[in-house]
C-alpha cells in the first residue's frame, strides 16, 4: 500500500501536486496508465487528455506536448500548458481549431516545421474541446 504522487508543471504554474490513485496520460507512443509501484521510465507526451483519480474521485486535464517521468512512485509531468475542464475557454479552442485546420489545408507545400506546428496546434485545440465539453456539455 504505497503512495503515488502526481505533479503537473507548466512554465506558468504547478497545476497539480497531490497524492493520487492512478494516472492515465497521452504518451507519444500511446496512452499509458501508471499505478503505484510502476517501473521507472521517461517518455514524451502529445497533446491530449490527462486523467487521474485521487481518493476515488476522477479528474481531467487538457495537456499540450511535454514529458513524463515516472520514478519512485512519483509521476512528474512537464508540459507547455495544462488546463482543468473549468478553466477551458471553449470558444477560444474552437477558433484555434479552425485556424489550425485552415493552415493545414493551405500549407502543404510549405516547410515541414509550419505543418508540424499547425498539427500540434490542432491537437491542443481538440484536446481542450474534448476536456471542456466533457464537463460543460456541448
Ligand atoms: P490560442 O491560439 O488560442 O492561443 P494555443 O494552442 O496557441 O491557443 P497555447 O500556446 O497552447 O495556446 O497556450 C498559451 C496559454 O493560453 C497557456 O497558458 C494555455 O493554458 C492557455 N490557453 C490556450 N488555449 C486556451 C483555452 N482554450 N482555454 C483556456 N486557456 C487556454
PDB file of C-alpha atoms and ligand atoms in Angstrom:
ATOM      1  CA  UNK A   1       0.000   0.000   0.000  1.00  0.00           C
ATOM      2  CA  UNK A   2       2.404   2.668  -1.197  1.00  0.00           C
ATOM      3  CA  UNK A   3       1.561   6.113  -2.427  1.00  0.00           C
ATOM      4  CA  UNK A   4       1.596   7.649  -5.858  1.00  0.00           C
ATOM      5  CA  UNK A   5       2.284  11.353  -6.131  1.00  0.00           C
ATOM      6  CA  UNK A   6       1.425  13.419  -9.209  1.00  0.00           C
ATOM      7  CA  UNK A   7       2.995  16.704 -10.188  1.00  0.00           C
ATOM      8  CA  UNK A   8       1.900  18.558 -13.326  1.00  0.00           C
ATOM      9  CA  UNK A   9       4.136  21.535 -14.013  1.00  0.00           C
ATOM     10  CA  UNK A  10       3.867  24.189 -16.736  1.00  0.00           C
ATOM     11  CA  UNK A  11       6.097  27.253 -17.273  1.00  0.00           C
ATOM     12  CA  UNK A  12       3.337  29.255 -15.579  1.00  0.00           C
ATOM     13  CA  UNK A  13       2.490  27.179 -12.543  1.00  0.00           C
ATOM     14  CA  UNK A  14       2.305  23.898 -10.695  1.00  0.00           C
ATOM     15  CA  UNK A  15      -1.091  22.782 -11.908  1.00  0.00           C
ATOM     16  CA  UNK A  16      -1.300  19.575  -9.836  1.00  0.00           C
ATOM     17  CA  UNK A  17       0.725  18.499  -6.819  1.00  0.00           C
ATOM     18  CA  UNK A  18      -1.032  15.790  -4.858  1.00  0.00           C
ATOM     19  CA  UNK A  19      -1.343  12.165  -3.884  1.00  0.00           C
ATOM     20  CA  UNK A  20      -3.293  10.167  -6.469  1.00  0.00           C
ATOM     21  CA  UNK A  21      -4.533   6.627  -7.027  1.00  0.00           C
ATOM     22  CA  UNK A  22      -3.702   6.377 -10.721  1.00  0.00           C
ATOM     23  CA  UNK A  23      -2.761   8.445 -13.763  1.00  0.00           C
ATOM     24  CA  UNK A  24      -3.549   7.907 -17.455  1.00  0.00           C
ATOM     25  CA  UNK A  25      -1.542  10.078 -19.860  1.00  0.00           C
ATOM     26  CA  UNK A  26      -1.335  10.607 -23.645  1.00  0.00           C
ATOM     27  CA  UNK A  27       2.174   9.270 -24.324  1.00  0.00           C
ATOM     28  CA  UNK A  28       3.844   9.849 -27.676  1.00  0.00           C
ATOM     29  CA  UNK A  29       3.799   6.051 -28.156  1.00  0.00           C
ATOM     30  CA  UNK A  30       0.181   5.730 -26.999  1.00  0.00           C
ATOM     31  CA  UNK A  31      -1.916   6.286 -23.906  1.00  0.00           C
ATOM     32  CA  UNK A  32      -0.482   4.678 -20.775  1.00  0.00           C
ATOM     33  CA  UNK A  33      -1.540   4.214 -17.178  1.00  0.00           C
ATOM     34  CA  UNK A  34       0.530   4.420 -14.006  1.00  0.00           C
ATOM     35  CA  UNK A  35      -0.313   2.828 -10.668  1.00  0.00           C
ATOM     36  CA  UNK A  36       1.870   2.911  -7.594  1.00  0.00           C
ATOM     37  CA  UNK A  37       4.917   0.715  -7.898  1.00  0.00           C
ATOM     38  CA  UNK A  38       5.230   1.218 -11.667  1.00  0.00           C
ATOM     39  CA  UNK A  39       8.641   0.598 -13.180  1.00  0.00           C
ATOM     40  CA  UNK A  40      10.562   3.898 -13.668  1.00  0.00           C
ATOM     41  CA  UNK A  41      10.513   5.357 -17.173  1.00  0.00           C
ATOM     42  CA  UNK A  42      10.616   8.553 -19.170  1.00  0.00           C
ATOM     43  CA  UNK A  43       8.521   9.333 -22.241  1.00  0.00           C
ATOM     44  CA  UNK A  44       7.181  12.145 -24.371  1.00  0.00           C
ATOM     45  CA  UNK A  45       3.611  13.421 -24.232  1.00  0.00           C
ATOM     46  CA  UNK A  46       1.442  14.561 -27.122  1.00  0.00           C
ATOM     47  CA  UNK A  47      -1.480  16.981 -26.666  1.00  0.00           C
ATOM     48  CA  UNK A  48      -4.483  15.171 -25.219  1.00  0.00           C
ATOM     49  CA  UNK A  49      -6.355  14.323 -22.025  1.00  0.00           C
ATOM     50  CA  UNK A  50      -4.573  13.507 -18.796  1.00  0.00           C
ATOM     51  CA  UNK A  51      -6.792  11.649 -16.327  1.00  0.00           C
ATOM     52  CA  UNK A  52      -6.169  10.807 -12.722  1.00  0.00           C
ATOM     53  CA  UNK A  53      -8.150   9.732  -9.705  1.00  0.00           C
ATOM     54  CA  UNK A  54      -7.461  10.957  -6.195  1.00  0.00           C
ATOM     55  CA  UNK A  55      -9.369   9.466  -3.274  1.00  0.00           C
ATOM     56  CA  UNK A  56     -11.523   7.682  -5.842  1.00  0.00           C
ATOM     57  CA  UNK A  57     -12.556  10.972  -7.463  1.00  0.00           C
ATOM     58  CA  UNK A  58     -11.829  11.403 -11.195  1.00  0.00           C
ATOM     59  CA  UNK A  59     -10.009  14.477 -12.559  1.00  0.00           C
ATOM     60  CA  UNK A  60      -9.378  15.558 -16.122  1.00  0.00           C
ATOM     61  CA  UNK A  61      -6.859  17.961 -17.675  1.00  0.00           C
ATOM     62  CA  UNK A  62      -6.116  19.009 -21.249  1.00  0.00           C
ATOM     63  CA  UNK A  63      -2.352  18.956 -21.706  1.00  0.00           C
ATOM     64  CA  UNK A  64      -0.022  20.043 -24.513  1.00  0.00           C
ATOM     65  CA  UNK A  65       3.221  18.342 -25.557  1.00  0.00           C
ATOM     66  CA  UNK A  66       5.867  17.611 -22.963  1.00  0.00           C
ATOM     67  CA  UNK A  67       7.467  14.867 -20.953  1.00  0.00           C
ATOM     68  CA  UNK A  68       6.545  12.457 -18.183  1.00  0.00           C
ATOM     69  CA  UNK A  69       8.942  10.913 -15.745  1.00  0.00           C
ATOM     70  CA  UNK A  70       7.846   8.044 -13.532  1.00  0.00           C
ATOM     71  CA  UNK A  71      10.184   7.307 -10.643  1.00  0.00           C
ATOM     72  CA  UNK A  72       9.926   6.189  -7.038  1.00  0.00           C
ATOM     73  CA  UNK A  73       6.129   6.321  -7.052  1.00  0.00           C
ATOM     74  CA  UNK A  74       6.111   9.859  -8.372  1.00  0.00           C
ATOM     75  CA  UNK A  75       4.748  10.936 -11.741  1.00  0.00           C
ATOM     76  CA  UNK A  76       6.217  14.225 -12.945  1.00  0.00           C
ATOM     77  CA  UNK A  77       4.519  15.777 -15.959  1.00  0.00           C
ATOM     78  CA  UNK A  78       6.298  18.707 -17.622  1.00  0.00           C
ATOM     79  CA  UNK A  79       4.124  20.341 -20.272  1.00  0.00           C
ATOM     80  CA  UNK A  80       3.820  23.684 -22.053  1.00  0.00           C
ATOM     81  CA  UNK A  81       0.231  24.026 -20.873  1.00  0.00           C
ATOM     82  CA  UNK A  82      -2.330  22.184 -18.763  1.00  0.00           C
ATOM     83  CA  UNK A  83      -5.912  23.259 -18.112  1.00  0.00           C
ATOM     84  CA  UNK A  84      -8.650  21.821 -15.965  1.00  0.00           C
ATOM     85  CA  UNK A  85     -12.022  21.498 -17.714  1.00  0.00           C
ATOM     86  CA  UNK A  86     -13.470  24.510 -15.898  1.00  0.00           C
ATOM     87  CA  UNK A  87     -10.525  26.705 -16.992  1.00  0.00           C
ATOM     88  CA  UNK A  88     -11.056  26.000 -20.669  1.00  0.00           C
ATOM     89  CA  UNK A  89     -12.477  28.696 -22.912  1.00  0.00           C
ATOM     90  CA  UNK A  90     -14.307  26.522 -25.432  1.00  0.00           C
ATOM     91  CA  UNK A  91     -14.878  29.341 -27.897  1.00  0.00           C
ATOM     92  CA  UNK A  92     -11.152  30.139 -27.941  1.00  0.00           C
ATOM     93  CA  UNK A  93     -10.323  26.470 -28.503  1.00  0.00           C
ATOM     94  CA  UNK A  94     -12.871  26.200 -31.340  1.00  0.00           C
ATOM     95  CA  UNK A  95     -11.375  29.274 -33.031  1.00  0.00           C
ATOM     96  CA  UNK A  96      -7.849  27.847 -32.586  1.00  0.00           C
ATOM     97  CA  UNK A  97      -9.067  24.592 -34.152  1.00  0.00           C
ATOM     98  CA  UNK A  98     -10.489  26.437 -37.162  1.00  0.00           C
ATOM     99  CA  UNK A  99      -7.276  28.442 -37.618  1.00  0.00           C
ATOM    100  CA  UNK A 100      -5.159  25.281 -37.425  1.00  0.00           C
ATOM    101  CA  UNK A 101      -7.403  23.452 -39.914  1.00  0.00           C
ATOM    102  CA  UNK A 102      -7.202  26.409 -42.267  1.00  0.00           C
ATOM    103  CA  UNK A 103      -3.398  26.448 -42.061  1.00  0.00           C
ATOM    104  CA  UNK A 104      -3.199  22.704 -42.586  1.00  0.00           C
ATOM    105  CA  UNK A 105      -5.363  22.905 -45.683  1.00  0.00           C
ATOM    106  CA  UNK A 106      -3.200  25.674 -47.188  1.00  0.00           C
ATOM    107  CA  UNK A 107       0.340  24.955 -46.124  1.00  0.00           C
ATOM    108  CA  UNK A 108       1.065  21.540 -47.546  1.00  0.00           C
ATOM    109  CA  UNK A 109       3.659  22.958 -49.909  1.00  0.00           C
ATOM    110  CA  UNK A 110       5.498  24.847 -47.192  1.00  0.00           C
ATOM    111  CA  UNK A 111       8.159  23.888 -44.687  1.00  0.00           C
ATOM    112  CA  UNK A 112       7.539  20.805 -42.543  1.00  0.00           C
ATOM    113  CA  UNK A 113       8.022  22.839 -39.398  1.00  0.00           C
ATOM    114  CA  UNK A 114       4.989  25.021 -40.219  1.00  0.00           C
ATOM    115  CA  UNK A 115       2.940  21.933 -40.879  1.00  0.00           C
ATOM    116  CA  UNK A 116       4.017  20.306 -37.610  1.00  0.00           C
ATOM    117  CA  UNK A 117       3.255  23.478 -35.697  1.00  0.00           C
ATOM    118  CA  UNK A 118      -0.227  23.639 -37.156  1.00  0.00           C
ATOM    119  CA  UNK A 119      -0.776  19.964 -36.429  1.00  0.00           C
ATOM    120  CA  UNK A 120       0.236  20.356 -32.777  1.00  0.00           C
ATOM    121  CA  UNK A 121      -1.942  23.430 -32.503  1.00  0.00           C
ATOM    122  CA  UNK A 122      -4.861  21.402 -33.881  1.00  0.00           C
ATOM    123  CA  UNK A 123      -4.214  18.622 -31.358  1.00  0.00           C
ATOM    124  CA  UNK A 124      -4.106  21.105 -28.477  1.00  0.00           C
ATOM    125  CA  UNK A 125      -7.374  22.625 -29.613  1.00  0.00           C
ATOM    126  CA  UNK A 126      -9.060  19.217 -29.974  1.00  0.00           C
ATOM    127  CA  UNK A 127      -7.809  18.164 -26.525  1.00  0.00           C
ATOM    128  CA  UNK A 128      -9.207  21.370 -24.974  1.00  0.00           C
ATOM    129  CA  UNK A 129     -12.543  20.940 -26.725  1.00  0.00           C
ATOM    130  CA  UNK A 130     -12.837  17.309 -25.598  1.00  0.00           C
ATOM    131  CA  UNK A 131     -11.968  18.091 -21.987  1.00  0.00           C
ATOM    132  CA  UNK A 132     -14.039  21.281 -21.929  1.00  0.00           C
ATOM    133  CA  UNK A 133     -17.063  19.535 -23.390  1.00  0.00           C
ATOM    134  CA  UNK A 134     -16.719  16.560 -21.055  1.00  0.00           C
ATOM    135  CA  UNK A 135     -17.987  18.666 -18.170  1.00  0.00           C
ATOM    136  CA  UNK A 136     -19.773  21.597 -19.809  1.00  0.00           C
ATOM    137  CA  UNK A 137     -21.744  19.504 -22.278  1.00  0.00           C
ATOM    138  CA  UNK A 138     -21.544  20.723 -25.897  1.00  0.00           C
TER     139      UNK A 138
HETATM  140  P1  LIG B   1      -4.504  30.083 -28.884  1.00  0.00           P
HETATM  141  O1  LIG B   1      -4.191  30.158 -30.351  1.00  0.00           O
HETATM  142  O2  LIG B   1      -5.969  30.179 -28.564  1.00  0.00           O
HETATM  143  O3  LIG B   1      -3.625  30.970 -28.015  1.00  0.00           O
HETATM  144  P2  LIG B   1      -2.669  27.942 -28.364  1.00  0.00           P
HETATM  145  O4  LIG B   1      -2.822  26.457 -28.511  1.00  0.00           O
HETATM  146  O5  LIG B   1      -1.689  28.590 -29.272  1.00  0.00           O
HETATM  147  O6  LIG B   1      -4.132  28.574 -28.473  1.00  0.00           O
HETATM  148  P3  LIG B   1      -1.005  27.765 -26.094  1.00  0.00           P
HETATM  149  O7  LIG B   1       0.215  28.420 -26.641  1.00  0.00           O
HETATM  150  O8  LIG B   1      -1.033  26.261 -26.044  1.00  0.00           O
HETATM  151  O9  LIG B   1      -2.298  28.285 -26.870  1.00  0.00           O
HETATM  152  O10 LIG B   1      -1.305  28.297 -24.615  1.00  0.00           O
HETATM  153  C1  LIG B   1      -0.981  29.617 -24.202  1.00  0.00           C
HETATM  154  C2  LIG B   1      -1.639  29.841 -22.852  1.00  0.00           C
HETATM  155  O11 LIG B   1      -3.044  30.001 -23.015  1.00  0.00           O
HETATM  156  C3  LIG B   1      -1.461  28.695 -21.868  1.00  0.00           C
HETATM  157  O12 LIG B   1      -1.379  29.240 -20.566  1.00  0.00           O
HETATM  158  C4  LIG B   1      -2.747  27.891 -22.001  1.00  0.00           C
HETATM  159  O13 LIG B   1      -3.050  27.226 -20.779  1.00  0.00           O
HETATM  160  C5  LIG B   1      -3.747  28.987 -22.309  1.00  0.00           C
HETATM  161  N1  LIG B   1      -4.841  28.549 -23.200  1.00  0.00           N
HETATM  162  C6  LIG B   1      -4.745  28.284 -24.511  1.00  0.00           C
HETATM  163  N2  LIG B   1      -5.951  27.993 -25.045  1.00  0.00           N
HETATM  164  C7  LIG B   1      -6.829  28.041 -24.015  1.00  0.00           C
HETATM  165  C8  LIG B   1      -8.246  27.827 -23.903  1.00  0.00           C
HETATM  166  N3  LIG B   1      -8.992  27.477 -24.959  1.00  0.00           N
HETATM  167  N4  LIG B   1      -8.822  27.992 -22.697  1.00  0.00           N
HETATM  168  C9  LIG B   1      -8.092  28.347 -21.623  1.00  0.00           C
HETATM  169  N5  LIG B   1      -6.751  28.567 -21.655  1.00  0.00           N
HETATM  170  C10 LIG B   1      -6.122  28.410 -22.835  1.00  0.00           C
END
